[in-house]
Amino acid sequence: MKSIKSLLVLLLCFPFAILIAQDSLNTVIAQKGDGIYSLLRKQGVDPYITYDDFIALNLPRLRDSMHLYEGMSYIIPEGVGESLKKAKEETKTEGSNNSIETNSYDIFGEKYAEVISKSERLKGTVYYLISGHGGPDPGAMTQTAGKSISEDEYAYDVTLRLARELLSHGALVYVIVRDPDDGIRDERILEMDKDELVIPDQAIPLNQKDRLEQRVNAVNKLYVKHKGKHQRLVVTHVDSRSKGQNIDVFFYYHEKSKKGKKLAESIHNTFKNKYKKYQPNRSYSGTFEDRSNLYLVKKTLPAMTFIEIGNIRNKKDQRRILDYDNRQALAKWISEGVILDYEAE
């Protein structure tokens, strides 16, 4: 009985102890609709630099190691506004009048158009990004909250976020499938349309083989143009298995491509390490494997990986793609794997 009383006292005192410890730290209460990225942005902190620090500081107060609880207090990484200041200092160049190096890309939409240079770790590299389906083919479809959602819209959003990450590290990036009016979107329900094009401005054919061949030709022409440089292709899909089957992120490559296998393995290992760090009680079951029978895997010239980021028809997997914080995390983790692949050459 005495031990039970002691335990109750400990449990009652623990939240108070947390509050005392937080007195000297920057904290904020999460509001309805807040995600990690939006919360950090509101506090003047660059979420792309401080995301990992935020997770480490707040892990016990996060659902599934990445979601906020409305009304709960969260610690903001030390030095509100310092992250952005540090990024500016690291990217300034001689004669630049200490101004931050930024570039604007309309493809990301007004909110995300400005891309801050974080480093030159990928300088001299070329990446081709293809999001699955698009145009007359929405890919897998399902219903959520009474609305239809499709694979192509979510694959495209993750692809744009990945492009933005790679650009921020100095890469030359070609987004092969492009939507003229849908930039990066933070909504849960991404409205469907059929106006996607393949660069430069090619309408997407209805016939599946013609669609794939069009993308292969677009990539291979650019590959020849940049011959001699470090070039990689990343294809992003949302899986469409049976409704009851949830999956982790899977990576495919061509069996005869050592470089493609290394790229897929680098991203796969990044995901395994992230799960181990942020979700230690949840095993990661995603794999990387040969899928040389896939048309894009077989026909494109650059070393490549084909990524499936979840099952759009499974409720658990939908959490991974409906929440834009999760889509951003997916893009960030893929980019870290890409950097790991390049720097390990």
mmCIF file of C-alpha atoms in Angstrom:
data_model
loop_
_atom_site.group_PDB
_atom_site.id
_atom_site.type_symbol
_atom_site.label_atom_id
_atom_site.label_comp_id
_atom_site.label_asym_id
_atom_site.label_seq_id
_atom_site.Cartn_x
_atom_site.Cartn_y
_atom_site.Cartn_z
ATOM 1 C CA MET A 1 0.000 0.000 0.000
ATOM 2 C CA LYS A 2 2.845 2.324 0.847
ATOM 3 C CA SER A 3 4.478 1.739 -2.538
ATOM 4 C CA ILE A 4 1.208 2.551 -4.319
ATOM 5 C CA LYS A 5 0.903 5.853 -2.430
ATOM 6 C CA SER A 6 4.488 6.712 -3.316
ATOM 7 C CA LEU A 7 3.774 5.986 -6.960
ATOM 8 C CA LEU A 8 0.700 8.235 -6.897
ATOM 9 C CA VAL A 9 2.718 11.060 -5.345
ATOM 10 C CA LEU A 10 5.385 10.619 -8.039
ATOM 11 C CA LEU A 11 2.814 10.685 -10.839
ATOM 12 C CA LEU A 12 1.128 13.784 -9.405
ATOM 13 C CA CYS A 13 4.414 15.613 -8.992
ATOM 14 C CA PHE A 14 5.909 14.713 -12.358
ATOM 15 C CA PRO A 15 3.928 17.230 -14.496
ATOM 16 C CA PHE A 16 4.752 19.970 -11.984
ATOM 17 C CA ALA A 17 8.426 19.082 -12.237
ATOM 18 C CA ILE A 18 8.219 19.441 -16.010
ATOM 19 C CA LEU A 19 6.675 22.888 -15.671
ATOM 20 C CA ILE A 20 9.408 23.994 -13.291
ATOM 21 C CA ALA A 21 12.079 22.724 -15.663
ATOM 22 C CA GLN A 22 10.453 24.635 -18.513
ATOM 23 C CA ASP A 23 10.385 27.986 -16.714
ATOM 24 C CA SER A 24 13.713 28.999 -18.230
ATOM 25 C CA LEU A 25 12.901 27.582 -21.658
ATOM 26 C CA ASN A 26 10.842 28.879 -24.546
ATOM 27 C CA THR A 27 7.514 27.058 -24.530
ATOM 28 C CA VAL A 28 4.280 27.394 -26.465
ATOM 29 C CA ILE A 29 0.823 25.852 -26.235
ATOM 30 C CA ALA A 30 -0.231 23.894 -29.321
ATOM 31 C CA GLN A 31 -3.461 25.188 -30.849
ATOM 32 C CA LYS A 32 -6.034 23.278 -32.883
ATOM 33 C CA GLY A 33 -4.629 22.498 -36.324
ATOM 34 C CA ASP A 34 -0.985 23.034 -35.344
ATOM 35 C CA GLY A 35 1.642 20.688 -36.695
ATOM 36 C CA ILE A 36 5.321 20.704 -35.793
ATOM 37 C CA TYR A 37 6.352 22.705 -38.849
ATOM 38 C CA SER A 38 3.587 25.288 -38.496
ATOM 39 C CA LEU A 39 4.227 25.640 -34.741
ATOM 40 C CA LEU A 40 7.941 26.284 -35.246
ATOM 41 C CA ARG A 41 7.276 28.690 -38.095
ATOM 42 C CA LYS A 42 4.895 30.721 -35.905
ATOM 43 C CA GLN A 43 7.657 31.053 -33.300
ATOM 44 C CA GLY A 44 10.127 32.467 -35.804
ATOM 45 C CA VAL A 45 12.192 29.280 -35.917
ATOM 46 C CA ASP A 46 13.213 27.671 -39.193
ATOM 47 C CA PRO A 47 11.452 24.276 -39.022
ATOM 48 C CA TYR A 48 13.740 22.716 -41.616
ATOM 49 C CA ILE A 49 16.768 23.263 -39.379
ATOM 50 C CA THR A 50 15.260 22.662 -35.923
ATOM 51 C CA TYR A 51 12.834 19.790 -36.595
ATOM 52 C CA ASP A 52 15.099 17.089 -35.102
ATOM 53 C CA ASP A 53 15.902 19.249 -32.060
ATOM 54 C CA PHE A 54 12.190 19.825 -31.446
ATOM 55 C CA ILE A 55 11.471 16.085 -31.580
ATOM 56 C CA ALA A 56 14.308 15.327 -29.148
ATOM 57 C CA LEU A 57 13.098 17.953 -26.670
ATOM 58 C CA ASN A 58 9.434 16.964 -26.814
ATOM 59 C CA LEU A 59 9.371 13.247 -27.567
ATOM 60 C CA PRO A 60 7.352 12.239 -24.433
ATOM 61 C CA ARG A 61 4.660 14.754 -25.399
ATOM 62 C CA LEU A 62 4.213 13.666 -29.014
ATOM 63 C CA ARG A 63 1.698 11.195 -30.403
ATOM 64 C CA ASP A 64 3.390 8.599 -32.620
ATOM 65 C CA SER A 65 6.613 10.583 -32.122
ATOM 66 C CA MET A 66 5.537 13.261 -34.606
ATOM 67 C CA HIS A 67 2.078 14.659 -33.779
ATOM 68 C CA LEU A 68 1.174 17.450 -31.363
ATOM 69 C CA TYR A 69 -1.579 17.311 -28.748
ATOM 70 C CA GLU A 70 -3.883 20.329 -28.754
ATOM 71 C CA GLY A 71 -3.524 22.330 -25.518
ATOM 72 C CA MET A 72 -0.190 20.782 -24.508
ATOM 73 C CA SER A 73 2.920 22.865 -23.836
ATOM 74 C CA TYR A 74 5.934 22.269 -26.084
ATOM 75 C CA ILE A 75 9.558 23.361 -25.762
ATOM 76 C CA ILE A 76 10.869 25.439 -28.651
ATOM 77 C CA PRO A 77 14.538 24.750 -29.510
ATOM 78 C CA GLU A 78 16.836 27.211 -27.741
ATOM 79 C CA GLY A 79 17.173 30.647 -29.283
ATOM 80 C CA VAL A 80 13.902 31.574 -30.971
ATOM 81 C CA GLY A 81 14.789 33.043 -34.338
ATOM 82 C CA GLU A 82 18.428 31.986 -34.009
ATOM 83 C CA SER A 83 18.069 29.081 -36.432
ATOM 84 C CA LEU A 84 17.152 31.339 -39.306
ATOM 85 C CA LYS A 85 19.895 33.778 -38.298
ATOM 86 C CA LYS A 86 22.426 30.947 -38.300
ATOM 87 C CA ALA A 87 21.270 29.805 -41.729
ATOM 88 C CA LYS A 88 21.743 33.311 -43.054
ATOM 89 C CA GLU A 89 25.247 33.548 -41.614
ATOM 90 C CA GLU A 90 26.226 30.167 -43.069
ATOM 91 C CA THR A 91 24.974 31.010 -46.557
ATOM 92 C CA LYS A 92 26.295 34.561 -46.899
ATOM 93 C CA THR A 93 29.070 35.009 -49.451
ATOM 94 C CA GLU A 94 31.828 37.553 -49.855
ATOM 95 C CA GLY A 95 30.496 40.791 -51.306
ATOM 96 C CA SER A 96 26.869 39.824 -50.643
ATOM 97 C CA ASN A 97 26.401 42.533 -48.044
ATOM 98 C CA ASN A 98 25.643 39.797 -45.499
ATOM 99 C CA SER A 99 22.306 39.026 -47.151
ATOM 100 C CA ILE A 100 20.892 35.534 -47.190
ATOM 101 C CA GLU A 101 21.030 33.651 -50.473
ATOM 102 C CA THR A 102 17.524 32.812 -51.646
ATOM 103 C CA ASN A 103 15.959 31.757 -54.911
ATOM 104 C CA SER A 104 12.331 31.882 -55.952
ATOM 105 C CA TYR A 105 10.513 29.044 -57.718
ATOM 106 C CA ASP A 106 6.920 29.548 -58.821
ATOM 107 C CA ILE A 107 6.312 25.817 -58.978
ATOM 108 C CA PHE A 108 6.166 25.653 -55.160
ATOM 109 C CA GLY A 109 3.345 28.196 -54.881
ATOM 110 C CA GLU A 110 3.376 31.620 -53.240
ATOM 111 C CA LYS A 111 3.827 30.387 -49.656
ATOM 112 C CA TYR A 112 6.847 28.199 -50.393
ATOM 113 C CA ALA A 113 8.321 29.929 -53.445
ATOM 114 C CA GLU A 114 11.365 31.350 -51.614
ATOM 115 C CA VAL A 115 14.016 28.685 -51.000
ATOM 116 C CA ILE A 116 16.804 29.498 -48.552
ATOM 117 C CA SER A 117 20.214 28.055 -49.350
ATOM 118 C CA LYS A 118 21.217 25.839 -46.420
ATOM 119 C CA SER A 119 24.419 24.391 -47.854
ATOM 120 C CA GLU A 120 26.229 23.370 -51.039
ATOM 121 C CA ARG A 121 26.405 19.690 -50.105
ATOM 122 C CA LEU A 122 24.727 18.705 -53.399
ATOM 123 C CA LYS A 123 26.442 21.277 -55.612
ATOM 124 C CA GLY A 124 27.106 19.865 -59.074
ATOM 125 C CA THR A 125 24.501 17.104 -58.769
ATOM 126 C CA VAL A 126 21.399 16.646 -60.920
ATOM 127 C CA TYR A 127 18.162 15.048 -59.713
ATOM 128 C CA TYR A 128 15.086 14.085 -61.702
ATOM 129 C CA LEU A 129 11.866 13.713 -59.701
ATOM 130 C CA ILE A 130 8.779 11.961 -61.022
ATOM 131 C CA SER A 131 5.512 11.761 -59.084
ATOM 132 C CA GLY A 132 3.298 8.856 -60.034
ATOM 133 C CA HIS A 133 0.308 9.108 -62.379
ATOM 134 C CA GLY A 134 -1.175 12.571 -63.124
ATOM 135 C CA GLY A 135 -3.151 14.105 -65.968
ATOM 136 C CA PRO A 136 -5.943 11.733 -67.019
ATOM 137 C CA ASP A 137 -4.712 9.079 -64.558
ATOM 138 C CA PRO A 138 -5.274 9.917 -60.859
ATOM 139 C CA GLY A 139 -3.847 6.600 -59.692
ATOM 140 C CA ALA A 140 -5.385 4.917 -56.665
ATOM 141 C CA MET A 141 -8.469 6.641 -55.259
ATOM 142 C CA THR A 142 -10.467 6.439 -52.062
ATOM 143 C CA GLN A 143 -12.836 8.435 -49.859
ATOM 144 C CA THR A 144 -12.024 10.257 -46.625
ATOM 145 C CA ALA A 145 -14.212 12.690 -44.689
ATOM 146 C CA GLY A 146 -16.770 12.325 -47.469
ATOM 147 C CA LYS A 147 -14.374 13.512 -50.191
ATOM 148 C CA SER A 148 -12.453 11.717 -52.905
ATOM 149 C CA ILE A 149 -8.670 11.756 -52.744
ATOM 150 C CA SER A 150 -6.171 10.388 -55.251
ATOM 151 C CA GLU A 151 -2.656 9.038 -55.293
ATOM 152 C CA ASP A 152 -1.258 11.522 -57.805
ATOM 153 C CA GLU A 153 -2.002 14.624 -55.711
ATOM 154 C CA TYR A 154 -0.214 13.334 -52.595
ATOM 155 C CA ALA A 155 2.734 11.886 -54.518
ATOM 156 C CA TYR A 156 3.101 15.266 -56.233
ATOM 157 C CA ASP A 157 3.053 17.202 -52.945
ATOM 158 C CA VAL A 158 5.777 14.998 -51.436
ATOM 159 C CA THR A 159 7.780 15.351 -54.668
ATOM 160 C CA LEU A 160 7.598 19.155 -54.559
ATOM 161 C CA ARG A 161 8.708 19.166 -50.922
ATOM 162 C CA LEU A 162 11.602 16.862 -51.815
ATOM 163 C CA ALA A 163 12.582 19.144 -54.716
ATOM 164 C CA ARG A 164 12.645 22.115 -52.343
ATOM 165 C CA GLU A 165 14.893 20.251 -49.908
ATOM 166 C CA LEU A 166 17.351 19.216 -52.625
ATOM 167 C CA LEU A 167 17.472 22.731 -54.087
ATOM 168 C CA SER A 168 18.287 24.149 -50.657
ATOM 169 C CA HIS A 169 21.471 22.055 -50.667
ATOM 170 C CA GLY A 170 22.639 23.223 -54.085
ATOM 171 C CA ALA A 171 21.317 20.494 -56.405
ATOM 172 C CA LEU A 172 19.950 21.084 -59.890
ATOM 173 C CA VAL A 173 16.450 19.596 -59.792
ATOM 174 C CA TYR A 174 14.052 18.721 -62.620
ATOM 175 C CA VAL A 175 10.426 18.087 -61.611
ATOM 176 C CA ILE A 176 9.301 15.970 -64.562
ATOM 177 C CA VAL A 177 5.544 15.935 -63.878
ATOM 178 C CA ARG A 178 4.350 19.462 -63.099
ATOM 179 C CA ASP A 179 1.049 21.060 -62.165
ATOM 180 C CA PRO A 180 0.714 24.667 -63.407
ATOM 181 C CA ASP A 181 -1.405 25.851 -60.474
ATOM 182 C CA ASP A 182 -0.858 23.441 -57.551
ATOM 183 C CA GLY A 183 2.199 24.311 -55.498
ATOM 184 C CA ILE A 184 3.047 22.817 -52.113
ATOM 185 C CA ARG A 185 -0.204 22.523 -50.182
ATOM 186 C CA ASP A 186 -0.761 22.219 -46.434
ATOM 187 C CA GLU A 187 -4.360 21.014 -46.603
ATOM 188 C CA ARG A 188 -5.369 17.488 -45.579
ATOM 189 C CA ILE A 189 -7.669 17.066 -48.553
ATOM 190 C CA LEU A 190 -5.765 17.846 -51.748
ATOM 191 C CA GLU A 191 -8.308 18.674 -54.423
ATOM 192 C CA MET A 192 -8.075 16.525 -57.536
ATOM 193 C CA ASP A 193 -7.521 17.881 -61.033
ATOM 194 C CA LYS A 194 -6.203 16.624 -64.371
ATOM 195 C CA ASP A 195 -4.037 19.511 -65.592
ATOM 196 C CA GLU A 196 -0.587 18.056 -64.870
ATOM 197 C CA LEU A 197 1.981 18.211 -67.674
ATOM 198 C CA VAL A 198 5.319 16.582 -68.437
ATOM 199 C CA ILE A 199 8.188 19.010 -69.033
ATOM 200 C CA PRO A 200 8.524 21.143 -70.964
ATOM 201 C CA ASP A 201 4.732 21.444 -71.541
ATOM 202 C CA GLN A 202 3.538 18.101 -72.826
ATOM 203 C CA ALA A 203 -0.007 16.906 -72.252
ATOM 204 C CA ILE A 204 -0.058 13.524 -70.514
ATOM 205 C CA PRO A 205 -1.452 10.691 -72.698
ATOM 206 C CA LEU A 206 -4.295 8.470 -71.558
ATOM 207 C CA ASN A 207 -2.548 5.261 -72.608
ATOM 208 C CA GLN A 208 -0.353 3.933 -69.789
ATOM 209 C CA LYS A 209 2.580 2.820 -71.939
ATOM 210 C CA ASP A 210 2.576 6.161 -73.775
ATOM 211 C CA ARG A 211 2.595 7.993 -70.424
ATOM 212 C CA LEU A 212 5.561 6.020 -69.131
ATOM 213 C CA GLU A 213 7.453 6.333 -72.396
ATOM 214 C CA GLN A 214 6.911 10.106 -72.359
ATOM 215 C CA ARG A 215 8.514 10.336 -68.904
ATOM 216 C CA VAL A 216 11.384 8.053 -69.856
ATOM 217 C CA ASN A 217 12.139 10.185 -72.912
ATOM 218 C CA ALA A 218 12.028 13.420 -70.891
ATOM 219 C CA VAL A 219 14.506 12.071 -68.316
ATOM 220 C CA ASN A 220 16.843 10.406 -70.806
ATOM 221 C CA LYS A 221 17.167 13.533 -72.977
ATOM 222 C CA LEU A 222 18.165 15.561 -69.924
ATOM 223 C CA TYR A 223 20.527 12.814 -68.782
ATOM 224 C CA VAL A 224 22.467 13.047 -72.058
ATOM 225 C CA LYS A 225 22.589 16.832 -71.684
ATOM 226 C CA HIS A 226 24.205 16.525 -68.243
ATOM 227 C CA LYS A 227 26.427 13.553 -69.039
ATOM 228 C CA GLY A 228 29.408 13.313 -66.698
ATOM 229 C CA LYS A 229 27.613 14.750 -63.652
ATOM 230 C CA HIS A 230 26.236 12.899 -60.651
ATOM 231 C CA GLN A 231 22.658 12.214 -61.810
ATOM 232 C CA ARG A 232 19.898 10.352 -59.988
ATOM 233 C CA LEU A 233 16.172 9.739 -60.499
ATOM 234 C CA VAL A 234 13.602 9.462 -57.691
ATOM 235 C CA VAL A 235 10.101 8.216 -58.537
ATOM 236 C CA THR A 236 7.399 8.662 -55.891
ATOM 237 C CA HIS A 237 4.155 6.669 -55.704
ATOM 238 C CA VAL A 238 1.465 6.031 -53.124
ATOM 239 C CA ASP A 239 0.733 2.315 -52.933
ATOM 240 C CA SER A 240 -2.757 0.940 -53.630
ATOM 241 C CA ARG A 241 -2.876 -2.472 -52.028
ATOM 242 C CA SER A 242 -5.937 -3.974 -50.390
ATOM 243 C CA LYS A 243 -7.822 -1.660 -48.049
ATOM 244 C CA GLY A 244 -6.848 -3.582 -44.910
ATOM 245 C CA GLN A 245 -3.108 -3.636 -45.577
ATOM 246 C CA ASN A 246 -0.905 -0.884 -44.222
ATOM 247 C CA ILE A 247 2.712 -0.658 -45.345
ATOM 248 C CA ASP A 248 5.920 1.096 -44.450
ATOM 249 C CA VAL A 249 7.893 2.983 -47.079
ATOM 250 C CA PHE A 250 9.380 0.699 -49.766
ATOM 251 C CA PHE A 251 12.275 1.356 -52.148
ATOM 252 C CA TYR A 252 12.944 -0.376 -55.480
ATOM 253 C CA TYR A 253 15.925 -0.349 -57.853
ATOM 254 C CA HIS A 254 17.266 -2.110 -60.961
ATOM 255 C CA GLU A 255 19.062 -5.362 -60.212
ATOM 256 C CA LYS A 256 21.989 -4.467 -62.488
ATOM 257 C CA SER A 257 22.467 -0.964 -61.089
ATOM 258 C CA LYS A 258 24.903 -0.848 -58.187
ATOM 259 C CA LYS A 259 24.407 2.911 -57.926
ATOM 260 C CA GLY A 260 20.630 2.555 -57.910
ATOM 261 C CA LYS A 261 20.839 -0.091 -55.199
ATOM 262 C CA LYS A 262 23.125 2.153 -53.143
ATOM 263 C CA LEU A 263 20.697 5.091 -53.478
ATOM 264 C CA ALA A 264 17.721 2.969 -52.439
ATOM 265 C CA GLU A 265 19.674 1.471 -49.539
ATOM 266 C CA SER A 266 20.856 4.896 -48.331
ATOM 267 C CA ILE A 267 17.302 6.245 -48.159
ATOM 268 C CA HIS A 268 16.033 2.994 -46.649
ATOM 269 C CA ASN A 269 18.693 3.110 -43.916
ATOM 270 C CA THR A 270 17.792 6.749 -43.198
ATOM 271 C CA PHE A 271 14.174 5.723 -42.611
ATOM 272 C CA LYS A 272 15.212 2.808 -40.391
ATOM 273 C CA ASN A 273 17.371 5.105 -38.279
ATOM 274 C CA LYS A 274 14.618 7.721 -38.002
ATOM 275 C CA TYR A 275 12.122 5.109 -36.807
ATOM 276 C CA LYS A 276 14.656 3.759 -34.326
ATOM 277 C CA LYS A 277 15.275 7.253 -32.964
ATOM 278 C CA TYR A 278 11.742 8.670 -32.940
ATOM 279 C CA GLN A 279 9.571 5.560 -32.673
ATOM 280 C CA PRO A 280 11.677 3.054 -30.694
ATOM 281 C CA ASN A 281 8.635 0.942 -29.790
ATOM 282 C CA ARG A 282 7.617 0.488 -33.425
ATOM 283 C CA SER A 283 9.585 -1.710 -35.789
ATOM 284 C CA TYR A 284 10.158 -0.559 -39.369
ATOM 285 C CA SER A 285 9.103 -3.158 -41.935
ATOM 286 C CA GLY A 286 9.868 -1.268 -45.152
ATOM 287 C CA THR A 287 12.369 -2.844 -47.526
ATOM 288 C CA PHE A 288 14.508 -2.041 -50.549
ATOM 289 C CA GLU A 289 14.542 -4.593 -53.333
ATOM 290 C CA ASP A 290 15.005 -5.239 -57.042
ATOM 291 C CA ARG A 291 11.990 -4.416 -59.239
ATOM 292 C CA SER A 292 13.603 -4.428 -62.672
ATOM 293 C CA ASN A 293 10.270 -5.307 -64.297
ATOM 294 C CA LEU A 294 8.876 -1.800 -63.637
ATOM 295 C CA TYR A 295 8.972 0.215 -66.874
ATOM 296 C CA LEU A 296 10.575 3.331 -65.382
ATOM 297 C CA VAL A 297 13.119 1.256 -63.492
ATOM 298 C CA LYS A 298 14.041 -0.650 -66.637
ATOM 299 C CA LYS A 299 14.107 2.131 -69.244
ATOM 300 C CA THR A 300 15.544 5.270 -67.598
ATOM 301 C CA LEU A 301 19.266 6.016 -67.844
ATOM 302 C CA PRO A 302 20.116 7.572 -64.441
ATOM 303 C CA ALA A 303 20.600 5.382 -61.392
ATOM 304 C CA MET A 304 17.239 5.536 -59.670
ATOM 305 C CA THR A 305 14.953 4.491 -56.845
ATOM 306 C CA PHE A 306 11.216 3.948 -56.989
ATOM 307 C CA ILE A 307 9.527 4.809 -53.684
ATOM 308 C CA GLU A 308 6.105 3.792 -52.383
ATOM 309 C CA ILE A 309 5.177 5.933 -49.391
ATOM 310 C CA GLY A 310 2.055 4.195 -48.091
ATOM 311 C CA ASN A 311 -1.318 2.662 -48.913
ATOM 312 C CA ILE A 312 -3.838 5.408 -49.667
ATOM 313 C CA ARG A 313 -6.720 2.999 -49.018
ATOM 314 C CA ASN A 314 -5.576 2.085 -45.506
ATOM 315 C CA LYS A 315 -6.682 4.340 -42.621
ATOM 316 C CA LYS A 316 -3.378 4.034 -40.751
ATOM 317 C CA ASP A 317 -1.357 4.863 -43.822
ATOM 318 C CA GLN A 318 -3.649 7.781 -44.622
ATOM 319 C CA ARG A 319 -2.344 9.488 -41.482
ATOM 320 C CA ARG A 320 1.094 9.446 -43.097
ATOM 321 C CA ILE A 321 -0.031 11.331 -46.176
ATOM 322 C CA LEU A 322 -3.024 13.448 -45.118
ATOM 323 C CA ASP A 323 -1.068 15.430 -42.509
ATOM 324 C CA TYR A 324 1.273 17.845 -44.278
ATOM 325 C CA ASP A 325 3.778 17.607 -41.431
ATOM 326 C CA ASN A 326 4.120 13.927 -42.304
ATOM 327 C CA ARG A 327 4.497 14.707 -46.003
ATOM 328 C CA GLN A 328 7.240 17.184 -45.123
ATOM 329 C CA ALA A 329 8.949 14.627 -42.868
ATOM 330 C CA LEU A 330 8.867 12.060 -45.678
ATOM 331 C CA ALA A 331 10.466 14.548 -48.068
ATOM 332 C CA LYS A 332 13.098 15.559 -45.525
ATOM 333 C CA TRP A 333 14.054 11.975 -44.718
ATOM 334 C CA ILE A 334 14.294 11.079 -48.412
ATOM 335 C CA SER A 335 16.526 14.114 -48.989
ATOM 336 C CA GLU A 336 18.782 13.091 -46.104
ATOM 337 C CA GLY A 337 19.128 9.646 -47.667
ATOM 338 C CA VAL A 338 19.943 11.253 -51.013
ATOM 339 C CA ILE A 339 22.673 13.363 -49.393
ATOM 340 C CA LEU A 340 24.023 10.285 -47.597
ATOM 341 C CA ASP A 341 24.196 8.451 -50.933
ATOM 342 C CA TYR A 342 26.090 11.302 -52.639
ATOM 343 C CA GLU A 343 28.548 11.962 -49.826
ATOM 344 C CA ALA A 344 29.376 8.245 -49.512
ATOM 345 C CA GLU A 345 30.712 8.075 -53.102
#
